[in-house]
Each structure stands twice: as structure tokens, then as C-alpha cells.
XYZ file of C-alpha atoms in Angstrom:
472
model
C 21.213 143.518 180.596
C 24.813 142.861 179.238
C 23.453 140.656 176.452
C 20.390 143.225 175.397
C 23.401 145.710 175.353
C 25.261 143.504 172.698
C 21.981 142.713 170.896
C 21.362 146.366 170.210
C 24.997 146.954 169.343
C 24.793 143.877 166.501
C 21.642 145.699 165.240
C 23.181 149.152 165.220
C 26.166 147.995 163.236
C 24.087 146.520 160.711
C 22.764 150.204 159.669
C 26.064 151.746 159.068
C 28.402 151.176 156.095
C 31.913 149.842 156.681
C 34.075 152.249 156.978
C 38.618 177.517 167.538
C 35.605 180.109 168.484
C 33.417 180.780 171.081
C 29.820 179.432 171.013
C 26.841 180.928 173.438
C 24.639 178.068 174.060
C 21.444 178.147 176.437
C 21.521 176.309 179.468
C 18.259 174.873 181.223
C 17.185 173.012 184.245
C 15.349 169.424 183.324
C 11.372 169.806 185.202
C 9.265 167.163 186.524
C 6.058 166.695 184.676
C 3.497 169.582 186.291
C 0.621 167.230 186.618
C 2.377 164.317 188.062
C 1.414 163.691 191.787
C 5.087 162.926 192.442
C 5.791 166.763 192.479
C 5.716 166.512 196.572
C 8.472 168.693 197.662
C 9.570 166.559 199.958
C 9.754 163.569 197.678
C 11.687 165.614 195.284
C 14.449 166.373 197.809
C 14.953 163.103 198.568
C 15.392 162.127 194.867
C 17.926 164.898 194.249
C 19.568 164.023 197.569
C 19.791 160.297 196.746
C 21.023 160.839 193.141
C 23.718 163.192 194.271
C 24.602 160.271 196.503
C 24.466 158.044 194.387
C 26.632 160.573 191.578
C 29.196 160.915 194.454
C 29.553 157.103 194.649
C 30.619 156.956 191.275
C 32.948 159.811 191.169
C 34.708 158.533 194.208
C 34.928 154.585 193.101
C 34.550 155.537 189.169
C 34.516 152.324 186.399
C 35.868 153.356 183.432
C 34.314 152.555 179.823
C 34.293 148.863 179.157
C 34.442 147.015 175.494
C 31.488 144.596 175.087
C 39.524 175.959 164.979
C 38.309 178.985 164.655
C 38.588 182.487 166.212
C 35.223 183.144 167.503
C 33.195 182.839 170.674
C 29.639 181.387 170.876
C 26.980 181.464 173.224
C 23.939 178.661 173.904
C 21.137 178.781 175.679
C 21.290 176.768 179.358
C 18.602 174.962 180.673
C 17.902 173.629 184.273
C 16.116 170.473 184.841
C 14.547 169.322 188.072
C 16.235 165.994 187.949
C 19.325 167.683 189.023
C 21.225 168.563 185.267
C 21.424 171.475 183.065
C 21.334 170.968 179.546
C 22.197 172.372 176.435
C 21.049 171.795 172.676
C 24.266 170.663 170.069
C 23.277 169.900 166.447
C 25.211 166.999 164.669
C 24.975 165.521 161.149
C 24.270 166.346 157.471
C 21.737 167.869 157.448
C 21.752 168.678 161.321
C 19.782 166.902 164.027
C 19.110 168.847 167.278
C 19.501 167.360 170.386
C 19.459 167.998 174.248
C 22.906 167.512 176.118
C 23.196 166.950 180.009
C 26.510 169.654 180.639
C 28.848 167.446 182.896
C 32.067 168.935 184.181
C 32.665 165.492 186.148
C 32.610 163.487 182.617
C 34.777 163.604 179.346
C 32.888 161.662 176.657
C 29.841 163.049 174.242
C 27.191 160.771 173.397
C 23.314 161.035 172.544
C 20.516 158.579 172.162
C 20.940 156.824 168.757
C 18.886 154.984 165.992
C 15.093 154.203 166.242
C 15.767 151.398 168.145
C 16.891 153.339 170.903
C 15.856 151.986 174.408
C 16.081 153.945 177.689
C 14.686 152.056 180.877
C 13.478 153.973 183.962
C 14.036 157.605 182.144
C 10.477 159.412 182.992
C 11.408 162.853 184.191
C 9.487 161.788 187.486
C 11.416 160.493 190.302
C 8.626 158.026 190.999
C 7.745 156.685 187.650
C 9.005 153.527 186.321
C 7.342 154.153 182.485
C 9.533 154.610 179.887
C 9.369 157.747 177.979
C 9.909 158.616 174.301
C 13.327 160.585 174.167
C 14.584 162.395 170.739
C 17.029 160.400 169.183
C 19.917 160.673 166.179
C 19.223 158.970 162.927
C 22.543 158.114 161.508
C 21.252 156.925 158.139
C 19.913 160.446 157.925
C 23.363 161.854 157.851
C 25.554 161.896 155.231
C 28.860 162.426 157.402
C 28.239 159.741 160.046
C 30.981 156.975 160.186
C 31.790 154.160 162.195
C 35.190 154.798 164.194
C 37.443 152.235 163.346
C 39.606 150.264 165.792
C 42.636 151.337 164.448
C 41.541 154.828 164.966
C 43.825 156.718 167.544
C 40.655 158.209 168.977
C 39.267 154.790 169.780
C 41.747 154.454 172.632
C 40.328 158.008 173.971
C 37.135 156.330 174.902
C 38.597 153.084 176.305
C 41.101 155.099 178.117
C 44.070 153.088 177.082
C 47.061 153.778 174.653
C 46.985 150.253 173.043
C 44.656 149.578 169.765
C 41.553 147.944 170.188
C 41.669 145.749 167.059
C 41.808 142.045 169.096
C 39.981 140.500 165.966
C 42.750 142.202 163.859
C 45.581 140.460 165.563
C 44.135 136.998 164.145
C 43.775 137.948 160.917
C 46.300 136.755 157.816
C 45.994 140.616 156.334
C 45.758 142.766 159.964
C 46.755 145.912 157.648
C 42.976 145.471 155.821
C 41.245 144.917 159.122
C 37.801 147.062 159.044
C 36.953 145.919 162.657
C 34.815 149.278 164.521
C 36.177 150.382 167.592
C 34.538 147.934 170.152
C 31.297 149.044 171.846
C 31.559 151.356 174.938
C 29.394 150.938 178.462
C 29.384 153.972 180.851
C 28.153 154.189 184.026
C 27.130 157.676 185.813
C 26.414 156.604 189.397
C 22.714 156.543 188.913
C 22.851 155.551 185.313
C 24.086 153.427 182.371
C 24.553 153.953 178.761
C 26.063 151.864 175.792
C 26.540 152.321 172.224
C 29.169 152.584 169.286
C 31.747 155.183 168.428
C 30.889 157.492 165.734
C 32.933 160.261 163.931
C 30.176 163.008 162.976
C 29.837 166.769 162.229
C 29.164 168.754 164.998
C 27.639 172.335 163.744
C 27.971 175.204 166.244
C 26.052 178.396 165.031
C 27.722 179.123 161.268
C 30.939 176.797 161.944
C 31.135 173.167 161.595
C 33.690 170.726 163.670
C 34.327 167.688 160.661
C 35.126 164.341 162.531
C 34.083 165.089 165.862
C 34.305 161.433 168.366
C 30.561 161.084 169.767
C 29.120 158.056 171.380
C 25.915 156.536 169.386
C 24.042 155.233 172.475
C 20.877 152.357 171.638
C 20.492 151.815 175.566
C 20.362 153.498 178.466
C 18.976 153.541 182.334
C 17.853 156.288 184.174
C 19.872 158.639 181.680
C 16.780 161.317 180.128
C 19.126 162.800 177.703
C 22.323 162.660 175.922
C 25.364 163.710 178.063
C 27.985 166.588 176.855
C 31.355 165.532 178.868
C 33.289 168.767 179.514
C 35.595 167.297 181.601
C 39.695 167.173 180.979
C 39.933 164.084 178.861
C 40.590 164.110 175.395
C 37.408 163.266 173.992
C 35.601 166.059 176.133
C 33.822 168.830 174.252
C 36.286 171.481 175.576
C 39.356 169.383 174.235
C 38.163 168.520 171.110
C 36.951 172.141 169.958
C 40.340 173.410 171.560
C 38.788 176.058 173.782
C 40.661 178.159 175.874
C 37.846 178.694 178.351
C 34.362 178.252 179.041
C 31.820 179.684 181.372
C 28.183 179.591 182.293
C 25.726 181.023 184.988
C 23.735 178.474 186.325
C 19.472 179.707 186.688
C 17.787 178.830 190.290
C 16.353 175.905 191.106
C 12.649 176.345 191.966
C 11.320 173.006 191.288
C 8.876 173.884 188.800
C 8.652 173.871 185.226
C 10.302 177.430 183.547
C 11.549 177.884 180.278
C 13.722 180.082 181.541
C 17.503 179.680 180.557
C 20.833 180.951 180.766
C 24.111 180.884 178.899
C 27.019 178.553 178.269
C 29.972 180.349 176.667
C 32.554 178.569 174.549
C 35.528 180.630 174.061
C 38.800 179.839 172.055
C 40.065 183.146 171.310
C 40.245 184.798 174.854
C 43.807 186.220 175.709
C 45.862 184.367 177.237
C 46.599 185.499 180.562
C 43.773 188.263 181.016
C 41.150 187.975 183.773
C 37.660 188.280 183.583
C 36.503 191.626 185.175
C 34.761 191.285 188.397
C 35.999 187.560 189.023
C 37.695 185.878 191.805
C 40.285 183.137 190.989
C 41.574 180.120 192.600
C 44.070 177.849 190.503
C 43.151 173.810 189.555
C 44.704 171.571 191.781
C 47.221 169.105 189.850
C 44.876 165.775 189.417
C 45.966 162.508 191.251
C 47.361 159.887 188.752
C 45.895 156.489 190.373
C 46.150 153.201 188.131
C 42.556 151.796 187.983
C 40.704 155.154 188.629
C 41.879 157.232 185.480
C 38.537 159.020 185.992
C 40.411 161.143 188.349
C 42.415 162.813 185.880
C 39.103 163.870 184.331
C 38.086 166.086 187.182
C 38.480 169.576 187.985
C 40.242 169.936 191.587
C 40.183 173.050 193.295
C 41.932 174.051 196.660
C 39.675 174.415 199.422
C 41.309 175.708 202.495
C 38.866 176.112 204.955
C 34.855 176.153 205.660
C 32.942 178.460 207.933
C 29.502 178.435 209.265
C 28.685 181.744 211.046
C 32.210 182.857 210.696
C 33.293 179.912 212.822
C 35.775 177.352 211.144
C 34.663 173.916 210.816
C 37.172 171.426 211.825
C 38.427 169.257 209.024
C 41.318 167.224 209.185
C 43.947 168.217 206.468
C 44.166 164.861 204.619
C 40.697 165.400 203.303
C 41.300 168.982 202.002
C 43.918 167.995 199.406
C 44.014 164.767 197.514
C 46.988 162.481 198.234
C 48.955 160.172 195.963
C 46.195 157.690 196.305
C 43.703 159.692 194.971
C 41.664 159.990 198.171
C 40.783 163.461 199.534
C 40.505 167.178 197.498
C 37.454 168.838 196.080
C 36.162 168.638 192.955
C 33.633 170.765 190.657
C 30.982 168.970 189.468
C 28.061 170.200 187.508
C 26.537 166.853 187.150
C 25.909 166.427 190.737
C 22.893 168.332 192.095
C 23.655 168.747 195.700
C 27.012 169.179 197.270
C 28.461 166.033 198.666
C 30.893 165.597 201.750
C 32.580 163.020 203.484
C 31.345 162.188 207.061
C 34.526 163.596 208.520
C 33.775 166.946 207.156
C 29.869 166.752 207.106
C 29.391 165.740 210.535
C 31.455 168.792 212.228
C 29.739 171.213 209.654
C 25.780 169.518 210.506
C 27.139 169.888 214.200
C 28.087 173.989 213.715
C 24.795 174.635 212.108
C 22.921 172.791 215.097
C 24.910 174.633 217.471
C 24.067 178.104 216.047
C 20.727 177.753 214.999
C 18.722 178.946 218.035
C 15.756 180.130 217.084
C 14.070 177.422 214.997
C 13.449 173.955 215.885
C 14.852 170.788 214.795
C 12.648 169.061 212.156
C 13.607 165.484 212.288
C 9.934 163.923 210.501
C 11.531 166.221 207.300
C 14.725 164.665 207.877
C 13.446 161.234 207.425
C 11.497 162.396 204.589
C 13.979 164.010 202.648
C 17.023 162.381 203.585
C 18.791 165.772 204.220
C 19.920 167.072 207.504
C 19.660 168.939 209.456
C 16.080 170.464 208.916
C 14.357 173.085 210.654
C 11.047 174.421 211.353
C 10.899 177.961 210.051
C 6.991 178.697 209.744
C 5.184 181.459 211.236
C 8.448 183.428 212.410
C 6.889 186.684 210.779
C 10.272 187.802 209.742
C 12.799 186.821 207.120
C 14.385 183.182 207.517
C 17.781 183.600 209.331
C 20.302 181.340 209.181
C 24.384 180.923 209.485
C 26.262 182.053 207.048
C 28.226 179.221 204.925
C 31.532 180.638 203.413
C 34.051 178.535 201.651
C 37.731 179.605 201.137
C 40.221 178.612 198.380
C 43.725 178.745 197.507
C 44.518 182.201 196.023
C 42.788 184.169 198.436
C 39.323 183.553 196.297
C 36.070 183.020 198.901
C 32.435 182.765 198.225
C 30.031 183.636 200.708
C 27.032 181.419 199.686
C 23.486 182.879 199.584
C 21.309 181.111 201.629
C 18.889 179.686 198.636
C 22.276 177.982 197.742
C 22.840 175.884 200.485
C 19.250 175.608 202.385
C 16.398 174.774 200.540
C 12.827 175.856 201.971
C 9.958 173.362 201.241
C 6.446 172.447 202.493
C 5.040 174.499 205.147
C 8.355 176.603 206.054
C 10.958 173.365 206.398
C 14.583 174.471 205.913
C 17.008 171.754 205.115
C 20.753 171.888 204.334
C 21.601 170.389 200.806
C 24.506 168.634 201.380
C 24.899 164.817 201.498
C 27.031 162.516 203.124
C 27.255 158.460 203.521
C 25.157 156.717 205.823
C 21.827 158.688 205.412
C 19.685 160.168 208.391
C 20.856 159.279 211.741
C 24.174 158.019 210.728
C 24.959 154.121 209.947
C 27.613 152.270 207.873
C 29.349 154.294 205.263
C 29.786 152.689 202.009
C 32.108 154.953 199.849
C 34.950 155.486 202.512
C 37.951 157.655 201.895
C 38.217 156.898 198.448
C 38.454 159.646 195.972
C 37.259 163.190 196.077
C 36.364 164.228 199.876
C 34.024 166.950 198.367
C 31.978 167.016 195.453
C 30.774 170.692 195.054
C 27.153 170.506 193.130
C 25.275 172.831 190.590
C 22.686 173.575 193.579
C 25.574 175.361 195.308
C 26.542 177.532 192.111
C 23.323 178.791 191.189
C 23.426 182.166 190.410
C 27.261 182.176 190.216
C 29.016 182.981 186.913
C 31.443 180.143 186.670
C 34.597 180.357 184.338
C 36.953 177.158 183.691
C 40.287 179.165 182.240
C 41.532 175.946 180.428
C 44.767 177.885 179.273
C 45.884 179.028 182.735
C 44.267 176.523 185.016
C 41.939 178.347 187.211
C 38.497 178.632 187.951
C 36.679 182.286 188.235
C 33.791 182.977 190.134
C 31.369 185.725 191.021
C 27.924 185.960 192.192
C 25.584 186.983 189.505
C 21.731 187.085 189.000
C 21.543 184.461 186.029
C 17.562 185.459 185.193
């Protein structure tokens, strides 16, 4: 695949010449084709479970990119997608070109599908289809503001996570001061997918505002990435950092595993009062990120202090070392909009699952459904003649913040009345060898658990705000 990526990069290079506010955006879910037979609910759950686990593997063992202001508030629609992400539409270029982007708080780079030659393998919205799909792409030749980023540009080092310049060819030049070498291509991993391309300086259009010299990736080859990604993490190239946001917030609409034009709102805010709290929100502070050589991605994540977990009011016995990140980067809890289902290390998940099984007396275990979905425990809740009742799952955070998750946020009811816990761990159903081990975050809070919650990332005051709210 690397030779093909480089080929596309060289083709892309040939088409270029040498070289603070708040926004409300719609946020939506990505949906499978309603006419696709792969919309079997068990298959969808299995797909989301496996993709969430693959995402957790990447977040716990990240591989960094490889070489081959204004004073207004803005909102935008936020759309949900059945493959696991929520997307927004952003406008780049002169004149503007509008494209969808998956909102991802677990990464810090913004990139879009790019040029007429863009290729995306295994990017169908259907989890079982291997057919290629046509994906809207940005055309640099149609934008007068597109520029390749040079290797001497400090922003080039943002992409490659190094303080060194990326001018290898210039070092061997007789006149290095006149070197016009471009920033080297990037290659990114996202757990279940990849993307590769070159770095551009482009104009980002936000409502009636324009942001010049915005660093963005022009991807010409991707695998299993059906849209561009807008990284909202803590790194220098992330969208919040480049826009100098004070805070951003969103409310995730419910996942119903069907097609829907509904959207909620993403708010980008660079004008909020420094210490003022949003009415109705409970806050927990962000925890200091571990600094681990070779795992610089850990510094991008949003760590929060999860103190304990209770099921039906009973505390789940979790070893303390898993609740707080150590100097080696192991342990702790992060919030990740790019994960569908929450991941928990086996040492946390097993006592959690045991507690649910112990407390659920009125429903039988559905082990055959567990095999189909890759989730456990699952229960047969059909034909009971009354609403489904399962133990409450409550998360307790530092600072006194607590959230009692609605039942639909941690159990998915599928088929003819089968309810499965939407938390994944290593080893799959029935156990097995763990492949992640204790590396990286022990808990990754996914978007399924955050649906119908207003979530605020207060970047100036380093805290996360939460409150239950009907998003649609």
C-alpha cells in the first residue's frame, strides 16, 4: 500500500504551484443504506462493537504520523452516522467548497478527501460491503487560496509531531536557504482505517468569517474512512487550537440504527467569560495528560478523573491503578467522540459485567446473541408485558460530578427483544487472550454513552461540563 500512497502523493504534488468567535454547526450520524440487506441489527451491533474495539486498540497504542480571531459565537448542525461517528460540514477554499467531516476528540489533525484522483478502499457505509463508494473531495486547483506547506514552515512540524524541521533534501543542497521542498507527506492511522496525503495552507470559511492559512491535510488515499476528519483534540493542528477557541460543546442525538435527517448543534465559542460556568452543567476537571516518549498522542486526549463506577447502587471493584493515568501513560479515562461504544480494560469490564449478571434476575441470559454481536452480557427481555428494567449504571467523577446514564445509553435493544450492554473489552465474548494489555487509557468513553447529553469542553478552565438534555 505504501508504494501506491507515494504514487498518489507525487501525482498530487504535480497539480500545485511551488510555494476568534463561536460557530453553531449541525452534527449528524452516518447511516447505512436503508435498502442494504446488511442492516441486520445484530450485524450492525457486531460492526460497531468491533470498530469500537479497533479504535480503542489505536488510542491505547497510537502510531504518530509517518513521513513517506474573532469575537462571535458560531453554531453548526451535527449529524449522526450509523458507522459510529458524528459529522459536521465545513467550508474550505476560495471560492468555498463544502465537505463533511467526522468530529473526533481523540485526534488533532484536520483533513479532507482531496483531488479528482482521491481513492478510498473499503469505504462503503455498509459494514459488510467491500464496494468502493464515491466520496465528495476537495479540488485544490479550483481554489485560489490553496498552497502547499513548505518544509521550513513551523506548522509542518505540527503534523509530524517533532520540533525539528522536515527539510531532509535541503540539508544536502548547496543553497539550503533557497530550498523549496514541501512538507513531507503524512500517513495516519485511526484504528480501523488509514489516510495519507500532503499538507495545505487553506482558507476556512465559518459563516461570515474567514480564517486564512488554516493547516489542513489533503488526503489522496484512504482506507475505511468514509469522510474527512476534523480533529478536536488538544494538539496544535486541531480545529479548536487553530481557531483559538475558549470552549466547544455539543449535544449528540440518539442512535436509532436507521436513516434520519435529524441533527443537533455543535457550538464553537471563543468569547465566553473566563470563569463563568454554564447554567445547569456539572463539571469535572481535565486530568493532566501523561507525557510518554513515543506515545505523544496521549497528550492529545481529554483525560477526566473517573473515581468509581456503580451498578444498581453497588460499587464495582476496580483496581485504583486503572482509574488514574500513570507516568508510563497506562490507566485513566478519556472522552472520545470517535468511538461508538465505551471500551474498558478487562480488569474493569469483568467485575462490571459480573455485577450486571448478578443483579439481573428477571431476564434470562441470551448467549447466542452475545456470539452474534460480540457484546456481553445480553438478556432476553421480550414478552414481559412491562417496560424493560435493568440496573442503573452511574459514573462518579472528580469534583463531585456524577452521571446516571439513561438505560438506552448503555443497553441496546435489538431483534425481538434482546438487550446487550454496549461496552467492549479485549478478548471478545467468552474471554480469550487480551491484545491491548495495560498500555494507554484503561477506559475510553464512547459517543453511544454520551447521547442526549450536553457536553462542554471548557478549554480555558480545563474542565468538562455535562448535563442530560434531549438533543432532538
